[in-house]
XYZ file of C-alpha atoms in Angstrom:
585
model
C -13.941 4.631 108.584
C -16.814 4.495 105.975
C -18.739 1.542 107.907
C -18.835 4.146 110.490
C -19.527 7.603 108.928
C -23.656 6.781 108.703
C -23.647 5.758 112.665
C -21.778 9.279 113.022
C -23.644 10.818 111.036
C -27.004 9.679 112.561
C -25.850 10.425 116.158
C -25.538 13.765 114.893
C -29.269 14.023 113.491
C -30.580 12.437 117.058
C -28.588 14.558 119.025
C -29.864 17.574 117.306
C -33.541 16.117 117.117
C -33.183 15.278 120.475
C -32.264 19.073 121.834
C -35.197 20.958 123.052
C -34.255 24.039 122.485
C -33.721 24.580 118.785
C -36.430 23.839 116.399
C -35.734 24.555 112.141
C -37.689 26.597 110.172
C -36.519 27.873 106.584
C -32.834 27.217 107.468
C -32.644 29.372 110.832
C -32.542 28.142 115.264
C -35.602 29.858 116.637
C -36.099 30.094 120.279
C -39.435 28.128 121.703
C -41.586 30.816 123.685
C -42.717 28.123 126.065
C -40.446 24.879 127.619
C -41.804 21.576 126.281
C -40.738 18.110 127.080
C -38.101 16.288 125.227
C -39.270 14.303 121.816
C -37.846 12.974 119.285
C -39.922 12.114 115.638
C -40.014 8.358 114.376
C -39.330 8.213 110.745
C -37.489 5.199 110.043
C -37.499 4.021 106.257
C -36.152 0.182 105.674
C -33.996 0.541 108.411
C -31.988 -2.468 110.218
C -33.820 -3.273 113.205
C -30.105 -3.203 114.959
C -29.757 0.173 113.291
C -32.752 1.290 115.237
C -31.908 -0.404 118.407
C -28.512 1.697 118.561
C -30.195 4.911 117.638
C -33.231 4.160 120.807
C -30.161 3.512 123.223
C -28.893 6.764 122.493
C -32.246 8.151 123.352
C -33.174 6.152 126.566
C -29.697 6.389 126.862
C -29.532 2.518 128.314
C -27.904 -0.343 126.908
C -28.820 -2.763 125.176
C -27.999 -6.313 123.727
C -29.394 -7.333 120.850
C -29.628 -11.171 120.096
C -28.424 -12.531 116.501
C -31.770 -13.394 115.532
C -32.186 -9.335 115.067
C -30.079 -9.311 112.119
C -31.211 -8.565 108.796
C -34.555 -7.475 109.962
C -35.552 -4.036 108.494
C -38.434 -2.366 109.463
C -40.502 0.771 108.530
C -41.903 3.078 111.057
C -43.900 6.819 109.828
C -45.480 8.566 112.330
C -46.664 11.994 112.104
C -46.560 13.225 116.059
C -43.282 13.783 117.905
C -42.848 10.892 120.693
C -41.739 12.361 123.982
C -38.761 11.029 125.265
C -40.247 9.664 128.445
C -42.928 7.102 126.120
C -39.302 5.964 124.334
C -38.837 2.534 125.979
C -42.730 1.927 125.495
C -42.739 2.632 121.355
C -39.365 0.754 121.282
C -41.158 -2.200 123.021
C -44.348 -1.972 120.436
C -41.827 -1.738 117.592
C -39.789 -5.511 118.777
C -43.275 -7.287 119.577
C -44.701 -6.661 116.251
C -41.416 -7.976 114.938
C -41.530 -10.956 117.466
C -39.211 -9.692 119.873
C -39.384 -8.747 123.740
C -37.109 -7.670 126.190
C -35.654 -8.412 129.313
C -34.779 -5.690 132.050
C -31.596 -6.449 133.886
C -30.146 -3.592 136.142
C -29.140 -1.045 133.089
C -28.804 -3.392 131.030
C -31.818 -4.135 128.399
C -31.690 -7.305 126.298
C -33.571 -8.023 123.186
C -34.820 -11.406 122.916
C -37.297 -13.811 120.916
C -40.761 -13.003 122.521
C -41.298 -16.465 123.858
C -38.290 -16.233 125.982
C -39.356 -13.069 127.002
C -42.737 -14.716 128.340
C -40.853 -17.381 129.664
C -38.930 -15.039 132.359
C -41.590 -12.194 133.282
C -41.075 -11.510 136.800
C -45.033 -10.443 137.912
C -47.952 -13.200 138.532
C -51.419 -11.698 138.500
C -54.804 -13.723 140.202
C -58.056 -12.979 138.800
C -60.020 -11.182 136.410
C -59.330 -7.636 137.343
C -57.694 -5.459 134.180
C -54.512 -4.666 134.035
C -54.045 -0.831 134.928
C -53.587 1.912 131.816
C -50.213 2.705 133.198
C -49.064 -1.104 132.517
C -50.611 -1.344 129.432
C -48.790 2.159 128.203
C -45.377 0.177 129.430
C -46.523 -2.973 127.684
C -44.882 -4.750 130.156
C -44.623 -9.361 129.884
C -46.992 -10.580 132.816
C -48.341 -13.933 133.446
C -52.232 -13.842 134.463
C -54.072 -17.090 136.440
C -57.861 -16.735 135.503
C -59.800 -18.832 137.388
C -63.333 -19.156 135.872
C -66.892 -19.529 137.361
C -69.463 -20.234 134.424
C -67.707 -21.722 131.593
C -65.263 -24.131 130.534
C -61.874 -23.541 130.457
C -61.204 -26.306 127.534
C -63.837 -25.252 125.921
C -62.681 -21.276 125.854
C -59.182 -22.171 125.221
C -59.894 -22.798 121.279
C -61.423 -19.580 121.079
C -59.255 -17.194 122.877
C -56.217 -18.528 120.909
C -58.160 -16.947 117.752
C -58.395 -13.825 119.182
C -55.220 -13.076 119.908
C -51.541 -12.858 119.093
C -49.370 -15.955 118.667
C -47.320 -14.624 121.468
C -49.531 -14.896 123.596
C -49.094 -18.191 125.864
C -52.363 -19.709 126.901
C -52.082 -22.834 129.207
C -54.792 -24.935 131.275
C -53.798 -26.731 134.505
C -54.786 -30.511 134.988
C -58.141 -30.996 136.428
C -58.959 -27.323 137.278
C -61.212 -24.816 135.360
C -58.579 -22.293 135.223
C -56.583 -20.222 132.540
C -53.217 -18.815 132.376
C -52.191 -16.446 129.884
C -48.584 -15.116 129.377
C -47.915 -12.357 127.281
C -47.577 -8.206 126.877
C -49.893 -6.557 128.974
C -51.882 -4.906 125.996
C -52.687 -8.516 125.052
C -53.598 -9.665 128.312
C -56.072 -7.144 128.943
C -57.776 -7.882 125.665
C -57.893 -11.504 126.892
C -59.520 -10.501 130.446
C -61.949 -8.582 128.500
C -63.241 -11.289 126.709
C -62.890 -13.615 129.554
C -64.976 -11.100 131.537
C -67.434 -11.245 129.018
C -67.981 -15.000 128.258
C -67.856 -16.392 131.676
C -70.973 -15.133 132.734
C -74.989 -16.352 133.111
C -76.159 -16.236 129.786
C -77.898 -12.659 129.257
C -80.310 -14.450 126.505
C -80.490 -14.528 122.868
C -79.722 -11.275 120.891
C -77.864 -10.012 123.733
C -74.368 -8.061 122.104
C -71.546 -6.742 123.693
C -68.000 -5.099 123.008
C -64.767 -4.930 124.483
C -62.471 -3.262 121.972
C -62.364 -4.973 118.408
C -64.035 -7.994 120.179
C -67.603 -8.895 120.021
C -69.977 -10.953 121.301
C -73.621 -11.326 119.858
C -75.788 -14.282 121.218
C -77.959 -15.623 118.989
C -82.033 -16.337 118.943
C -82.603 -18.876 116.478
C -79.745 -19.983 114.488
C -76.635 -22.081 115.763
C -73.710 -20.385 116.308
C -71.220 -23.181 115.054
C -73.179 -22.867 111.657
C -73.287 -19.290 111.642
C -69.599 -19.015 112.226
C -68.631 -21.460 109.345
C -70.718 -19.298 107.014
C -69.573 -15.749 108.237
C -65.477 -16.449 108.350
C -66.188 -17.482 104.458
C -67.373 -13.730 103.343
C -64.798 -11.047 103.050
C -64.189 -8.474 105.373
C -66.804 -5.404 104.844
C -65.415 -2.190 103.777
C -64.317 0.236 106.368
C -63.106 3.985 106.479
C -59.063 3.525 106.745
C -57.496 3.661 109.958
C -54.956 6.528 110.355
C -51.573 5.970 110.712
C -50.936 6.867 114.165
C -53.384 6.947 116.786
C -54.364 9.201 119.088
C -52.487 9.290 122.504
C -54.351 6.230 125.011
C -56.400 7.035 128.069
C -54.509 9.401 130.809
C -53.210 6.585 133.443
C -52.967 6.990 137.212
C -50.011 9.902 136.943
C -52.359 11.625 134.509
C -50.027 11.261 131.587
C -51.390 9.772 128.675
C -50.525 6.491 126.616
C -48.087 6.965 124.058
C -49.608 6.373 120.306
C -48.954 2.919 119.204
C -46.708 3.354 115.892
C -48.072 2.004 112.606
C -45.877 -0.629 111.068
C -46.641 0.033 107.290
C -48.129 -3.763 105.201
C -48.110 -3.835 101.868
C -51.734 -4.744 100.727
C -52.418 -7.607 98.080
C -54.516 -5.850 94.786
C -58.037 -6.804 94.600
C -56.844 -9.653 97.702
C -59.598 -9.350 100.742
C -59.564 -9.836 104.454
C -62.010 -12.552 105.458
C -64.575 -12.159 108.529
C -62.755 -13.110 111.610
C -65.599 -15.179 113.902
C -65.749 -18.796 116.386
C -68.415 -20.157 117.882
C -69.304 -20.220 121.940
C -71.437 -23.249 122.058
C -72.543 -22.929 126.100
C -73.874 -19.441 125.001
C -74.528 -19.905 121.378
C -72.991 -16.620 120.363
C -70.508 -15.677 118.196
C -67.335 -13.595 118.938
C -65.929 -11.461 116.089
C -63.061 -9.549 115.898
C -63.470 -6.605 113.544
C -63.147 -2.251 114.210
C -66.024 -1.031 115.138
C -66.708 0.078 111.812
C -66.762 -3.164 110.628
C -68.492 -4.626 113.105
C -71.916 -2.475 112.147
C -71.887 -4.458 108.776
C -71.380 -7.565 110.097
C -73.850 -7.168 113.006
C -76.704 -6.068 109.853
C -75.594 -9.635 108.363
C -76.184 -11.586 111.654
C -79.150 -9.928 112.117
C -81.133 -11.183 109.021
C -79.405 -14.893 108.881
C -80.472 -15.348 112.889
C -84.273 -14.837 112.231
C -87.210 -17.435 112.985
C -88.059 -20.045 111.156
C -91.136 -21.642 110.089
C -92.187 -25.063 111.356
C -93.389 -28.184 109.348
C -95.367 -30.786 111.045
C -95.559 -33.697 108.504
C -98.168 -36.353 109.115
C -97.680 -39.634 106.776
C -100.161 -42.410 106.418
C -98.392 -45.480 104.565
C -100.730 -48.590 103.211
C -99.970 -51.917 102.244
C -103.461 -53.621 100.675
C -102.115 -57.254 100.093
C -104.072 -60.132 97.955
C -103.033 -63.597 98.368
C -105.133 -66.214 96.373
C -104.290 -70.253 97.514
C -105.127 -73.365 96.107
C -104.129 -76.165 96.948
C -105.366 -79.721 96.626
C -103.160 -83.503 96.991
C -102.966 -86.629 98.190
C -99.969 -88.302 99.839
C -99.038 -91.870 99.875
C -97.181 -93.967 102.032
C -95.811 -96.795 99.780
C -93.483 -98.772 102.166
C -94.088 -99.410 105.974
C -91.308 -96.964 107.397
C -89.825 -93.836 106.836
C -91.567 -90.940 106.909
C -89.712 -89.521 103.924
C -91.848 -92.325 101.523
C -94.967 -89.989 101.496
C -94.886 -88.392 97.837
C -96.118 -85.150 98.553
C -95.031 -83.891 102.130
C -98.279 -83.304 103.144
C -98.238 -85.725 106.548
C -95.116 -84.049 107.875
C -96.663 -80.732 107.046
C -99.354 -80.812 109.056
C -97.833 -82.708 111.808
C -99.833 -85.971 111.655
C -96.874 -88.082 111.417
C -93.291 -87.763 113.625
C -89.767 -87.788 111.791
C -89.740 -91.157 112.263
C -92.929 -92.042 110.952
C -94.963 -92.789 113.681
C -98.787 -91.289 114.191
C -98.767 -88.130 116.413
C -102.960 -87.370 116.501
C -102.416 -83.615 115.533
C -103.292 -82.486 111.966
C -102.665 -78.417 111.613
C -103.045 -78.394 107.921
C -105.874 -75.675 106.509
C -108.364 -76.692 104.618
C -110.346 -80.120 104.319
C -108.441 -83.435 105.639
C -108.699 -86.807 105.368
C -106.391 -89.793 106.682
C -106.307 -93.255 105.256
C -105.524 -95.933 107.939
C -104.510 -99.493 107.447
C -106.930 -102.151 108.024
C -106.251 -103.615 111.674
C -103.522 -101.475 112.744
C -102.297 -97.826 113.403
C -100.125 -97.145 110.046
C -101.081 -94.365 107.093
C -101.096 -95.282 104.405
C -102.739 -91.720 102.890
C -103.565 -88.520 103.629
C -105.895 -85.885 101.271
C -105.989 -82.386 101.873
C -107.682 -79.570 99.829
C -107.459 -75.540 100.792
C -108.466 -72.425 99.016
C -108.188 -69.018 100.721
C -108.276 -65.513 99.647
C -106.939 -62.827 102.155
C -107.348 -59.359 101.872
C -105.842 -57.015 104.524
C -104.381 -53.648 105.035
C -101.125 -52.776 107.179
C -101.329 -49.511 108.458
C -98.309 -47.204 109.496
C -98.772 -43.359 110.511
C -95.567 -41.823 111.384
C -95.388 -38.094 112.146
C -92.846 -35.623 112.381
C -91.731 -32.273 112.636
C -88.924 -30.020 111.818
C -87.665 -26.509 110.626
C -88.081 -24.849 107.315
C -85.195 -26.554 105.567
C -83.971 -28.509 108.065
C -84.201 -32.212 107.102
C -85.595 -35.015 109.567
C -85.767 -38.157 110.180
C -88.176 -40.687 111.977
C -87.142 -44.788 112.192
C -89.570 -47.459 113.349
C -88.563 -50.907 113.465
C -86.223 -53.669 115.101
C -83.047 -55.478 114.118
C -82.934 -58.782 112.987
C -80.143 -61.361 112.912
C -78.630 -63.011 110.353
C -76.004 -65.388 110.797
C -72.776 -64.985 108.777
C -70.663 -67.894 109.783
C -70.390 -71.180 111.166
C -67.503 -72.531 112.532
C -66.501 -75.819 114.487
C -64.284 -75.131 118.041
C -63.135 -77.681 120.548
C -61.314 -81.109 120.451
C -63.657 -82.691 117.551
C -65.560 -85.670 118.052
C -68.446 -85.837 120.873
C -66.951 -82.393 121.757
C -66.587 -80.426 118.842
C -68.609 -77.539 119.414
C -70.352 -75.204 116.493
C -70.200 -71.344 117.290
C -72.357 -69.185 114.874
C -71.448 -65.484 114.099
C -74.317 -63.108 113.916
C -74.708 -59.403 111.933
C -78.095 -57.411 112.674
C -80.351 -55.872 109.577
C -82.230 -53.454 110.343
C -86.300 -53.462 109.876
C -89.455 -51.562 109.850
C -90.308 -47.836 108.445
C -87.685 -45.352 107.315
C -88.791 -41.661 106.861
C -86.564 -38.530 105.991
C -87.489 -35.265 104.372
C -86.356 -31.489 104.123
C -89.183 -28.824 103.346
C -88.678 -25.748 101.682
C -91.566 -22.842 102.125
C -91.917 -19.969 100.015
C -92.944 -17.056 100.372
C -96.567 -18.040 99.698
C -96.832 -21.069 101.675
C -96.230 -23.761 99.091
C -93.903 -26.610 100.174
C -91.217 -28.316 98.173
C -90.549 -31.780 99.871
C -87.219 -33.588 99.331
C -88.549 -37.201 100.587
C -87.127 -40.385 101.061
C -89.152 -43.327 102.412
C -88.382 -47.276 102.886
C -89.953 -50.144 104.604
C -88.017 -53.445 104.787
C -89.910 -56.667 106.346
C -88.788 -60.032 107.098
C -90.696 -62.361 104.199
C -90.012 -65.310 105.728
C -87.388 -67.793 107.285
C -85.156 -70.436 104.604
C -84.653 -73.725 105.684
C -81.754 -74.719 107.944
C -80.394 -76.493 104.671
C -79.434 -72.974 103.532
C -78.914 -71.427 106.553
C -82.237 -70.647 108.479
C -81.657 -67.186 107.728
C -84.745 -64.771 107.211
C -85.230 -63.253 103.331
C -85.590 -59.847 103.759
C -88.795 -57.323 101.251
C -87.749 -53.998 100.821
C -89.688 -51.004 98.898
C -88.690 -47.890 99.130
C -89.526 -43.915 97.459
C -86.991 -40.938 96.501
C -88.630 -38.151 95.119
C -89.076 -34.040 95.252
C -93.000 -33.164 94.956
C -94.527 -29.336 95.824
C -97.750 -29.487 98.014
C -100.351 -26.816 99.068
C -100.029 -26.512 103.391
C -102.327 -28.740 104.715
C -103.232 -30.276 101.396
C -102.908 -34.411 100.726
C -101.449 -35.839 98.160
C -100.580 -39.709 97.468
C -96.702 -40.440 96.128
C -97.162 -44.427 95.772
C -98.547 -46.897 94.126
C -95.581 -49.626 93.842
C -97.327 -52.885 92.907
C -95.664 -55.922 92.544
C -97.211 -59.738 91.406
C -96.278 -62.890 92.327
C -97.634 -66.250 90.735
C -96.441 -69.776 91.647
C -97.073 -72.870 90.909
C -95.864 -76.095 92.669
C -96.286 -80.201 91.316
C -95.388 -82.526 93.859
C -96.047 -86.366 92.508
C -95.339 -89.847 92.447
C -93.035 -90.729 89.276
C -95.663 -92.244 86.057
C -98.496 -92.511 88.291
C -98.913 -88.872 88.970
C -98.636 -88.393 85.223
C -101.539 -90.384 84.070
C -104.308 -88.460 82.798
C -107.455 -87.617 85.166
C -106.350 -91.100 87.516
C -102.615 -88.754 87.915
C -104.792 -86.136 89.851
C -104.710 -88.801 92.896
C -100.835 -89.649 92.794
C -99.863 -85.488 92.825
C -100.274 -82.488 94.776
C -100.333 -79.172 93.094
C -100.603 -75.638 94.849
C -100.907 -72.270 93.205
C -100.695 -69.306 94.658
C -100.974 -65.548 93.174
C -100.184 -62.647 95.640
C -100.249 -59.174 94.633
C -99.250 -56.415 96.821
C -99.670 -52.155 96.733
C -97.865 -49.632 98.788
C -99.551 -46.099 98.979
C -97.651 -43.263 100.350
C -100.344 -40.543 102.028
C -98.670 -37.241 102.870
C -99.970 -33.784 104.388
C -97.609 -30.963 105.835
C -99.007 -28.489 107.711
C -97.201 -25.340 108.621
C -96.875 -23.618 112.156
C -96.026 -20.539 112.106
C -96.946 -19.503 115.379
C -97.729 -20.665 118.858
C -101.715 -21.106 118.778
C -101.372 -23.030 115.131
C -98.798 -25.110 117.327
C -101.175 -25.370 120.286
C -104.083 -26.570 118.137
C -102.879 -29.384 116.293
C -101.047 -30.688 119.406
C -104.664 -30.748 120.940
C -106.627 -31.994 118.214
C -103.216 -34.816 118.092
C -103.766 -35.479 121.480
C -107.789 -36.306 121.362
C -107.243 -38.806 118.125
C -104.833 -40.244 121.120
C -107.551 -40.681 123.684
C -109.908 -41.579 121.547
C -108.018 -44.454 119.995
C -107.567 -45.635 123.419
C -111.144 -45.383 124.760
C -112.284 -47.672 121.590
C -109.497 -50.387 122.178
C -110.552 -50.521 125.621
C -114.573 -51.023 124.744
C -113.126 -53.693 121.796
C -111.878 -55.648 125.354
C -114.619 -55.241 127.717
């Protein structure tokens, strides 16, 4: 009998809040002067959600059955209007879904089920991207919607929408078609169409904004929208006047009776805790969509505003030279001191120069530099010597201009070159003997010019260069003894300088010195003094080598700067060609 004295006595209360025709005030009934619909007042204070259930029954006077994942739940509901009795099944629907709960209309009967089994049974199908009607919206009926779209992706969209809205809310994309299908409450639906209505369009062009609800879209002019995104959803919600606790009554529907106001579902808010910005990124449009009131939204539209303005331009022209010295001497004879063999000759200098095969036989070709001279054996075709002597001293410049341009703080990169290979393995396949087969594995390395900088421009047109340059060059090929594979010079520059626009300034200067010497000699007899000179061959050789760096940025900052060096670019281009052409005539 206790259990049941706090149902009794709250039949009691709704039965009396219920009746239209009393009202209290100061203790006494007083008669209304005009009739007014039925209402009832929502002030539930950590109730059970069961206990609420039984008490809305009464007053849609329906019945219900309430599943047993609605025990325990408690809830707290203030509103400060009356509801009227016809917008009962309506709040009572608003009050489940924010718990997670939807219902399911049988006959009389009304049962209270976990949302997603609500969505899994709605009875009405919708086509297209027509809104659902006020009156709907007001029931906040469970509807599936098909959405098929014209302009933009479905998998693309699908990412996005499911951040917009509730996780109720079933969003689903058929197999090889550009459609959506949403399943959910109505009032969710129609904030989906809205956005869908808005994103599957033509692009309007950049800084183009626009507003369905909390939702908004704002396509930007300059900046990216997947970077702008990252940044905004990282800064805290901007302070807005508080929302009131119940709002007003929705948009009069087709019957000319208004929505009912939604009821506020008190949070408890975290001290000193902050909401962050809510925003994704629509890269076919390059806007962002950001879900905030419209009191918010003015702040964060101020903040997109000044990150999403125009940026400066850097053109970056680079001259790179290499001034290389070699200095060569070399001076030898070589002696053939047995009849065969061409491995007998002391210094190396007949197989060098081709004038002997491997197998030691004259071949009439002599491609050593320098001054020659052969030593033949009376009355037949066999060296028996062979002098050479060459000095050179080469001077030359290798020349490399590379050019590029890129955003104020936006780093670049420009690579000219080729890969190389280098083997990494040998290996013997096949049956062995006659056919044993070698099969060589290759890796490529890659060659030539490496450039890659960020500016920086302040605000009075000096540039702070982050720079990093490299040039790697094959130096030559080893011998097949240890592997034929090419040795590899590499010089490169990391530094962070501050230039005038349009001023040059030189970053290099890496020198490097190389000094060899080789002896090649017959044993005692290229050790004698003076007489040795004709039993050895020595060759030194000193090579010294410079890399400058030549840089100058220029600035555009607007179209005709932009126009004008493109021309002046394009002349140096003509002209270069016109003089190789005379060079060939």
């Amino acid at each position: 009998m206790r259990n049941r004295l706090p149902l009794l006595v709250l039949s009691i209360c709704l039965y009396l809040i219920v009746t239209p025709s009393f009202s209290q005030e100061k203790g006494k009934p007083k008669a209304k002067s005009s009739p007014e619909p039925a209402s009832f007042t929502a002030d539930w204070r950590d109730t059970e959600l069961k206990d609420f259930l039984m008490g809305m029954s009464a007053i849609i006077k329906r019945n219900i059955l309430i599943d047993d994942a609605v025990k325990g739940k408690k809830i707290t509901i203030i509103s400060q209007k009356r509801v009227k009795i016809e917008d009962a099944f309506g709040f009572m629907k608003s009050v489940l879904e924010t718990q997670g709960f939807g219902l399911i209309e049988e006959n009389d009967l009304i049962k209270v089920v976990k949302i997603k089994d609500a969505l899994a049974k709605s009875p009405i199908v919708r086509i297209g991207k027509d809104p659902v009607s006020e009156a709907d919206v007001a029931l906040n009926k469970t509807i599936t919607q098909i959405v098929p779209l014209e302009f933009s992706n479905a998998a693309e969209l699908e990412p996005i929408l499911k951040r917009v809205t509730s996780p109720d809310t079933d969003i689903i994309i058929p197999k090889n078609q550009n459609t959506l299908i949403f399943s959910g409450s109505t009032s969710d639906i129609n904030k989906l169409l809205k956005l869908v209505d808005n994103l599957d369009v033509r692009a309007e062009g950049p800084g183009s904004i626009s507003s369905a609800g909390d939702i908004h879209i704002y396509t930007l002019e300059y900046n990216e929208a997947e970077k702008l995104a990252a940044i905004l959803v990282k800064l805290d919600m901007p302070d807005a006047p508080t929302s009131p606790t119940q709002g007003p009554p929705g948009e009069p529907g087709p019957d000319g009776k208004p929505a009912p106001p939604q009821p506020v579902v008190q949070a408890q808010k975290v001290p000193g805790k902050q909401d962050k910005i809510k925003a994704v990124a629509h890269k076919e449009s390059n806007s962002l969509i950001v879900t905030a009131s419209p009191q918010e939204w003015e702040e964060i539209k101020k903040i997109i505003k000044i990150l999403d303005t125009p940026r400066k331009q850097v053109l970056l022209e680079v001259l790179i030279v290499e001034l290389s010295s070699t200095d060569l001497n070399d001076f030898g004879i070589d002696w053939r001191y047995q009849e065969l063999a061409y491995g007998q000759f002391n210094t190396g200098l007949a197989a060098q120069g081709g004038v002997i095969d491997k197998n030691g036989r004259p071949t009439n070709v002599n491609t050593l530099s320098g001054f020659s001279l052969g030593f033949i054996r009376r009355g037949g075709q066999q060296i028996i010597g062979i002098l050479n002597a060459n000095s050179t001293n080469e001077n030359f410049n290798v020349l490399s201009a590379p050019q590029i341009l890129t955003l104020d703080n936006q780093e670049a990169e420009i690579n000219v070159g080729q890969d190389v290979p280098v083997r990494t393995q040998n290996r013997n396949a096949g049956l062995g003997g006659d056919n044993a087969v070698t099969v060589a594995n290759f890796e490529y390395r890659p060659t030539g010019i490496k450039l890659k900088f960020t500016p920086h421009i302040n605000k009075n047109n000096r540039i702070t260069l982050d720079l990093y340059q490299e040039i790697k060059n094959v130096a030559g090929i080893s011998s097949e003894a240890t592997g034929g594979n090419p040795t590899f010079n590499k010089r490169d520059i990391k530094t962070t300088i501050v230039v005038d626009n349009i001023q040059t300034i030189v970053i290099g200067g890496l020198l490097s010195n190389d000094k060899q010497k080789k002896v090649q000699k017959i044993p005692i007899l290229g050790e004698i003094p003076l007489l040795g000179t004709l039993f050895r061959r020595t060759t030194n050789q000193n090579r010294k080598t410079n890399l400058m760096v030549f840089l100058t940025p220029h600035i555009l900052d607007d179209r005709d700067k932009s126009d004008r060096i493109t021309i002046q670019k394009k002349n140096e281009q003509e002209r270069m060609v016109d003089e190789r052409e005379k060079k060939l005539r």
